[in-house]
Amino acid sequence: MSRIHKVVGSLLLTAGLAACSGSDPAKSAEPSSPAAAPDAKKVDAGTAATITGKVVLEGTPPANPVLKMASDPACSAGNSGDVLAEHYVVDNGGLQNVFVYIKDGLGNKYLFDTPTEPVKLDQKGCRYVPHVVGVRTTQPLEVSNSDATLHNVHGMPETNREFNVGQPVAGMKNTVTFTTPEVMVPFKCDVHSWMLAYVGVVSHPYFAVSGSGGKFELRTIPPGTYTIEAWHEKLGRQEQTVTLGEKDSKDITFTFKAAAQ
């Protein structure tokens, strides 16, 4: 049986829970998400606070490897020149693709409307775009195939249900939802082993992915004391405690250190 036939066959299977090594930074964690109290209410925007911040990297990170796409001509055709992995994306000392969110402190005092607009994750140039993304519990995550080649969307959560869906034709889309908070959920493509993405699933709107310069922002947070976590696929997790007053604004920095070469 050819490798392609084996892969296509595997797309028909839906597995149970995935297992990950305890030393893997991608290993999922369950953020605090108790059921809403009977007297829970929406956040008062008039007293809400803001957290702005930056994720920085000290030291020189390992070089991102060149992705070897020659095995599929459709992948090579969709890119010009060498394509690098996105393990370490550094911009003026700022580290991108870090998932930052409120891990604890909200309790069950607040109600949050869940967006019905789907978060979008594309497969383009034989890469997942974006590399790191966040979604709310029960919010649709739409995964599409923009490439003229076979992909399969293989989500590997530990707490939610694992899934594996084939997309053999460009333009195909599938929608998935997660019922339980989980940070992070790895995605891969079994056809193209270099394709990786990470999805952070939370039950509230206070999350962000660090962008240009490593910057991020969490807005409309009710006053209180919170545990803020920053996750990076290679460098692991960091936490900070932040106390916010009414209409407060706090600026924080997460500093990751590049591993010694």
Tab-separated table of N, CA, C and O in Angstrom, residues 106-189:
chain	number	residue	atom	x	y	z
A	106	LEU	N	-10.817	35.266	36.706
A	106	LEU	CA	-12.148	35.734	36.318
A	106	LEU	C	-13.248	35.080	37.145
A	106	LEU	O	-14.325	35.658	37.317
A	107	GLY	N	-12.960	33.875	37.656
A	107	GLY	CA	-13.974	33.163	38.419
A	107	GLY	C	-15.209	32.885	37.576
A	107	GLY	O	-15.127	32.681	36.370
A	108	ASN	N	-16.373	32.930	38.233
A	108	ASN	CA	-17.629	32.665	37.512
A	108	ASN	C	-18.595	33.839	37.631
A	108	ASN	O	-19.815	33.678	37.574
A	109	LYS	N	-18.020	35.043	37.772
A	109	LYS	CA	-18.839	36.233	38.022
A	109	LYS	C	-19.334	36.916	36.749
A	109	LYS	O	-20.162	37.828	36.819
A	110	TYR	N	-18.808	36.510	35.591
A	110	TYR	CA	-19.086	37.283	34.379
A	110	TYR	C	-19.659	36.402	33.271
A	110	TYR	O	-19.348	35.204	33.155
A	111	LEU	N	-20.467	37.036	32.445
A	111	LEU	CA	-21.024	36.388	31.273
A	111	LEU	C	-20.385	36.990	30.017
A	111	LEU	O	-20.245	38.211	29.922
A	112	PHE	N	-20.036	36.142	29.080
A	112	PHE	CA	-19.420	36.603	27.837
A	112	PHE	C	-20.183	36.016	26.661
A	112	PHE	O	-20.403	34.805	26.595
A	113	ASP	N	-20.584	36.876	25.737
A	113	ASP	CA	-21.223	36.397	24.516
A	113	ASP	C	-20.182	35.698	23.648
A	113	ASP	O	-19.077	36.203	23.452
A	114	THR	N	-20.546	34.546	23.123
A	114	THR	CA	-19.638	33.808	22.239
A	114	THR	C	-19.837	34.266	20.804
A	114	THR	O	-20.965	34.238	20.294
A	115	PRO	N	-18.773	34.692	20.121
A	115	PRO	CA	-18.921	35.125	18.720
A	115	PRO	C	-19.423	33.988	17.835
A	115	PRO	O	-19.032	32.828	18.008
A	116	THR	N	-20.278	34.334	16.896
A	116	THR	CA	-20.733	33.353	15.913
A	116	THR	C	-19.883	33.394	14.640
A	116	THR	O	-19.899	32.448	13.851
A	117	GLU	N	-19.157	34.501	14.443
A	117	GLU	CA	-18.263	34.615	13.286
A	117	GLU	C	-17.090	33.649	13.470
A	117	GLU	O	-16.436	33.647	14.510
A	118	PRO	N	-16.807	32.812	12.482
A	118	PRO	CA	-15.734	31.833	12.670
A	118	PRO	C	-14.348	32.462	12.640
A	118	PRO	O	-14.099	33.436	11.930
A	119	VAL	N	-13.460	31.901	13.440
A	119	VAL	CA	-12.035	32.168	13.301
A	119	VAL	C	-11.535	31.328	12.126
A	119	VAL	O	-11.950	30.177	11.955
A	120	LYS	N	-10.653	31.910	11.305
A	120	LYS	CA	-10.252	31.222	10.075
A	120	LYS	C	-8.791	30.780	10.138
A	120	LYS	O	-7.909	31.540	10.529
A	121	LEU	N	-8.583	29.535	9.736
A	121	LEU	CA	-7.249	28.935	9.640
A	121	LEU	C	-7.131	28.347	8.238
A	121	LEU	O	-7.919	27.477	7.851
A	122	ASP	N	-6.165	28.840	7.470
A	122	ASP	CA	-6.037	28.437	6.069
A	122	ASP	C	-4.814	27.539	5.895
A	122	ASP	O	-3.869	27.577	6.684
A	123	GLN	N	-4.850	26.733	4.849
A	123	GLN	CA	-3.680	25.975	4.405
A	123	GLN	C	-3.281	26.559	3.052
A	123	GLN	O	-3.980	26.362	2.061
A	124	LYS	N	-2.207	27.306	3.064
A	124	LYS	CA	-1.803	28.078	1.895
A	124	LYS	C	-0.298	27.954	1.708
A	124	LYS	O	0.467	28.214	2.632
A	125	GLY	N	0.112	27.567	0.498
A	125	GLY	CA	1.534	27.336	0.269
A	125	GLY	C	2.052	26.188	1.108
A	125	GLY	O	3.215	26.148	1.490
A	126	CYS	N	1.145	25.261	1.438
A	126	CYS	CA	1.473	24.102	2.270
A	126	CYS	C	1.981	24.507	3.647
A	126	CYS	O	2.922	23.932	4.197
A	127	ARG	N	1.337	25.542	4.185
A	127	ARG	CA	1.571	25.972	5.557
A	127	ARG	C	0.223	26.344	6.162
A	127	ARG	O	-0.688	26.780	5.453
A	128	TYR	N	0.124	26.194	7.463
A	128	TYR	CA	-1.047	26.721	8.159
A	128	TYR	C	-0.864	28.222	8.375
A	128	TYR	O	0.190	28.667	8.831
A	129	VAL	N	-1.892	28.982	8.046
A	129	VAL	CA	-1.857	30.436	8.184
A	129	VAL	C	-3.133	30.889	8.902
A	129	VAL	O	-4.234	30.636	8.401
A	130	PRO	N	-3.007	31.513	10.101
A	130	PRO	CA	-1.770	31.840	10.804
A	130	PRO	C	-1.184	30.628	11.540
A	130	PRO	O	-1.851	29.598	11.680
A	131	HIS	N	0.030	30.797	12.021
A	131	HIS	CA	0.725	29.714	12.711
A	131	HIS	C	0.160	29.488	14.113
A	131	HIS	O	0.098	28.357	14.593
A	132	VAL	N	-0.237	30.565	14.768
A	132	VAL	CA	-0.837	30.503	16.111
A	132	VAL	C	-2.103	31.346	16.091
A	132	VAL	O	-2.102	32.473	15.590
A	133	VAL	N	-3.181	30.817	16.664
A	133	VAL	CA	-4.451	31.527	16.648
A	133	VAL	C	-5.236	31.158	17.901
A	133	VAL	O	-5.019	30.092	18.497
A	134	GLY	N	-6.148	32.044	18.301
A	134	GLY	CA	-7.004	31.768	19.440
A	134	GLY	C	-8.458	31.701	19.035
A	134	GLY	O	-8.887	32.325	18.056
A	135	VAL	N	-9.243	30.935	19.794
A	135	VAL	CA	-10.662	30.775	19.515
A	135	VAL	C	-11.387	30.577	20.844
A	135	VAL	O	-10.804	30.074	21.814
A	136	ARG	N	-12.641	30.970	20.895
A	136	ARG	CA	-13.458	30.775	22.083
A	136	ARG	C	-14.072	29.371	22.084
A	136	ARG	O	-14.302	28.778	21.026
A	137	THR	N	-14.374	28.859	23.244
A	137	THR	CA	-15.118	27.607	23.315
A	137	THR	C	-16.460	27.781	22.616
A	137	THR	O	-17.131	28.810	22.757
A	138	THR	N	-16.817	26.800	21.837
A	138	THR	CA	-18.034	26.703	21.011
A	138	THR	C	-18.057	27.683	19.843
A	138	THR	O	-19.002	27.663	19.045
A	139	GLN	N	-17.044	28.524	19.686
A	139	GLN	CA	-16.970	29.391	18.512
A	139	GLN	C	-16.478	28.582	17.319
A	139	GLN	O	-15.551	27.777	17.456
A	140	PRO	N	-17.046	28.760	16.136
A	140	PRO	CA	-16.584	27.987	14.984
A	140	PRO	C	-15.135	28.331	14.604
A	140	PRO	O	-14.738	29.498	14.623
A	141	LEU	N	-14.386	27.308	14.274
A	141	LEU	CA	-13.060	27.447	13.677
A	141	LEU	C	-13.157	26.867	12.273
A	141	LEU	O	-13.378	25.653	12.106
A	142	GLU	N	-13.016	27.730	11.275
A	142	GLU	CA	-13.132	27.303	9.877
A	142	GLU	C	-11.748	27.054	9.304
A	142	GLU	O	-10.919	27.953	9.248
A	143	VAL	N	-11.502	25.832	8.877
A	143	VAL	CA	-10.209	25.458	8.313
A	143	VAL	C	-10.397	25.191	6.827
A	143	VAL	O	-11.235	24.376	6.437
A	144	SER	N	-9.622	25.884	6.001
A	144	SER	CA	-9.803	25.784	4.549
A	144	SER	C	-8.509	25.340	3.875
A	144	SER	O	-7.418	25.440	4.436
A	145	ASN	N	-8.652	24.874	2.651
A	145	ASN	CA	-7.529	24.450	1.820
A	145	ASN	C	-7.450	25.357	0.599
A	145	ASN	O	-8.329	25.325	-0.260
A	146	SER	N	-6.395	26.173	0.530
A	146	SER	CA	-6.201	27.052	-0.622
A	146	SER	C	-5.210	26.470	-1.623
A	146	SER	O	-4.869	27.147	-2.601
A	147	ASP	N	-4.762	25.253	-1.401
A	147	ASP	CA	-3.745	24.636	-2.260
A	147	ASP	C	-4.348	23.576	-3.177
A	147	ASP	O	-5.306	22.894	-2.813
A	148	ALA	N	-3.746	23.433	-4.350
A	148	ALA	CA	-4.195	22.428	-5.312
A	148	ALA	C	-3.520	21.087	-5.014
A	148	ALA	O	-2.873	20.475	-5.869
A	149	THR	N	-3.680	20.642	-3.781
A	149	THR	CA	-3.110	19.351	-3.370
A	149	THR	C	-3.862	18.856	-2.153
A	149	THR	O	-4.609	19.609	-1.509
A	150	LEU	N	-3.683	17.577	-1.844
A	150	LEU	CA	-4.344	16.967	-0.701
A	150	LEU	C	-3.733	17.445	0.610
A	150	LEU	O	-2.516	17.390	0.802
A	151	HIS	N	-4.578	17.928	1.500
A	151	HIS	CA	-4.202	18.180	2.892
A	151	HIS	C	-5.142	17.392	3.791
A	151	HIS	O	-6.238	17.000	3.373
A	152	ASN	N	-4.721	17.169	5.012
A	152	ASN	CA	-5.675	16.714	6.016
A	152	ASN	C	-5.483	17.522	7.285
A	152	ASN	O	-4.364	17.877	7.660
A	153	VAL	N	-6.576	17.862	7.894
A	153	VAL	CA	-6.579	18.682	9.094
A	153	VAL	C	-6.657	17.742	10.286
A	153	VAL	O	-7.696	17.143	10.552
A	154	HIS	N	-5.537	17.625	10.989
A	154	HIS	CA	-5.440	16.673	12.095
A	154	HIS	C	-5.257	17.461	13.393
A	154	HIS	O	-4.153	17.896	13.712
A	155	GLY	N	-6.351	17.674	14.111
A	155	GLY	CA	-6.285	18.347	15.404
A	155	GLY	C	-6.027	17.335	16.499
A	155	GLY	O	-6.666	16.285	16.548
A	156	MET	N	-5.091	17.674	17.396
A	156	MET	CA	-4.638	16.705	18.396
A	156	MET	C	-4.776	17.240	19.825
A	156	MET	O	-3.792	17.378	20.552
A	157	PRO	N	-5.986	17.564	20.257
A	157	PRO	CA	-6.173	18.032	21.627
A	157	PRO	C	-6.011	16.901	22.630
A	157	PRO	O	-6.019	15.717	22.269
A	158	GLU	N	-5.864	17.277	23.889
A	158	GLU	CA	-5.843	16.291	24.960
A	158	GLU	C	-7.170	16.234	25.699
A	158	GLU	O	-7.589	15.184	26.166
A	159	THR	N	-7.826	17.392	25.822
A	159	THR	CA	-9.069	17.467	26.582
A	159	THR	C	-10.285	17.382	25.669
A	159	THR	O	-11.270	16.716	25.993
A	160	ASN	N	-10.244	18.054	24.542
A	160	ASN	CA	-11.309	17.960	23.547
A	160	ASN	C	-11.105	16.704	22.702
A	160	ASN	O	-10.143	15.960	22.886
A	161	ARG	N	-12.006	16.502	21.767
A	161	ARG	CA	-11.939	15.294	20.943
A	161	ARG	C	-11.013	15.485	19.748
A	161	ARG	O	-11.085	16.498	19.048
A	162	GLU	N	-10.156	14.504	19.518
A	162	GLU	CA	-9.261	14.528	18.360
A	162	GLU	C	-10.067	14.348	17.073
A	162	GLU	O	-11.113	13.692	17.059
A	163	PHE	N	-9.584	14.949	15.985
A	163	PHE	CA	-10.265	14.800	14.699
A	163	PHE	C	-9.239	14.801	13.579
A	163	PHE	O	-8.127	15.296	13.724
A	164	ASN	N	-9.642	14.239	12.441
A	164	ASN	CA	-8.745	14.109	11.291
A	164	ASN	C	-9.613	14.131	10.042
A	164	ASN	O	-10.345	13.182	9.773
A	165	VAL	N	-9.571	15.233	9.300
A	165	VAL	CA	-10.480	15.439	8.169
A	165	VAL	C	-9.677	15.677	6.899
A	165	VAL	O	-8.781	16.527	6.877
A	166	GLY	N	-9.990	14.968	5.844
A	166	GLY	CA	-9.294	15.139	4.575
A	166	GLY	C	-9.868	16.280	3.755
A	166	GLY	O	-11.080	16.486	3.715
A	167	GLN	N	-8.978	17.018	3.086
A	167	GLN	CA	-9.376	18.083	2.165
A	167	GLN	C	-8.567	17.907	0.870
A	167	GLN	O	-7.543	18.548	0.674
A	168	PRO	N	-9.031	17.061	-0.025
A	168	PRO	CA	-8.265	16.756	-1.233
A	168	PRO	C	-8.358	17.790	-2.341
A	168	PRO	O	-7.577	17.732	-3.291
A	169	VAL	N	-9.280	18.759	-2.234
A	169	VAL	CA	-9.532	19.696	-3.327
A	169	VAL	C	-9.413	21.122	-2.814
A	169	VAL	O	-9.893	21.453	-1.720
A	170	ALA	N	-8.767	21.973	-3.609
A	170	ALA	CA	-8.671	23.392	-3.253
A	170	ALA	C	-10.057	23.990	-3.087
A	170	ALA	O	-10.977	23.699	-3.857
A	171	GLY	N	-10.203	24.828	-2.068
A	171	GLY	CA	-11.484	25.461	-1.798
A	171	GLY	C	-12.321	24.747	-0.757
A	171	GLY	O	-13.341	25.294	-0.308
A	172	MET	N	-11.917	23.561	-0.348
A	172	MET	CA	-12.682	22.840	0.663
A	172	MET	C	-12.548	23.526	2.019
A	172	MET	O	-11.511	24.095	2.350
A	173	LYS	N	-13.620	23.443	2.810
A	173	LYS	CA	-13.637	24.027	4.147
A	173	LYS	C	-14.313	23.058	5.105
A	173	LYS	O	-15.258	22.375	4.730
A	174	ASN	N	-13.807	23.029	6.313
A	174	ASN	CA	-14.442	22.281	7.388
A	174	ASN	C	-14.485	23.155	8.627
A	174	ASN	O	-13.573	23.954	8.862
A	175	THR	N	-15.532	23.000	9.398
A	175	THR	CA	-15.681	23.776	10.622
A	175	THR	C	-15.676	22.848	11.826
A	175	THR	O	-16.359	21.812	11.829
A	176	VAL	N	-14.887	23.223	12.822
A	176	VAL	CA	-14.826	22.456	14.060
A	176	VAL	C	-15.089	23.403	15.224
A	176	VAL	O	-14.915	24.623	15.109
A	177	THR	N	-15.512	22.841	16.358
A	177	THR	CA	-15.674	23.610	17.586
A	177	THR	C	-15.067	22.818	18.732
A	177	THR	O	-14.939	21.591	18.669
A	178	PHE	N	-14.701	23.557	19.782
A	178	PHE	CA	-14.139	22.948	20.985
A	178	PHE	C	-15.053	23.286	22.155
A	178	PHE	O	-15.493	24.428	22.302
A	179	THR	N	-15.331	22.306	22.998
A	179	THR	CA	-16.261	22.515	24.099
A	179	THR	C	-15.564	22.874	25.402
A	179	THR	O	-16.210	23.381	26.322
A	180	THR	N	-14.255	22.639	25.485
A	180	THR	CA	-13.522	22.818	26.735
A	180	THR	C	-12.295	23.680	26.498
A	180	THR	O	-11.584	23.486	25.503
A	181	PRO	N	-11.996	24.627	27.397
A	181	PRO	CA	-10.759	25.411	27.243
A	181	PRO	C	-9.532	24.503	27.221
A	181	PRO	O	-9.450	23.527	27.963
A	182	GLU	N	-8.579	24.842	26.344
A	182	GLU	CA	-7.354	24.043	26.225
A	182	GLU	C	-6.277	24.884	25.538
A	182	GLU	O	-6.492	25.391	24.448
A	183	VAL	N	-5.135	25.007	26.196
A	183	VAL	CA	-4.020	25.800	25.670
A	183	VAL	C	-2.750	24.959	25.750
A	183	VAL	O	-2.264	24.687	26.834
A	184	MET	N	-2.238	24.456	24.596
A	184	MET	CA	-2.692	24.740	23.225
A	184	MET	C	-3.126	23.437	22.554
A	184	MET	O	-2.746	22.349	22.995
A	185	VAL	N	-3.826	23.552	21.415
A	185	VAL	CA	-4.196	22.395	20.612
A	185	VAL	C	-3.316	22.368	19.369
A	185	VAL	O	-3.400	23.271	18.529
A	186	PRO	N	-2.447	21.358	19.215
A	186	PRO	CA	-1.625	21.275	17.998
A	186	PRO	C	-2.450	20.789	16.808
A	186	PRO	O	-3.301	19.911	16.940
A	187	PHE	N	-2.166	21.361	15.649
A	187	PHE	CA	-2.723	20.904	14.378
A	187	PHE	C	-1.555	20.467	13.500
A	187	PHE	O	-0.492	21.094	13.518
A	188	LYS	N	-1.776	19.423	12.713
A	188	LYS	CA	-0.757	19.017	11.743
A	188	LYS	C	-1.438	18.505	10.489
A	188	LYS	O	-2.665	18.374	10.425
A	189	CYS	N	-0.632	18.245	9.488
A	189	CYS	CA	-1.081	17.598	8.254
A	189	CYS	C	-0.259	16.334	8.103
A	189	CYS	O	0.971	16.397	8.045
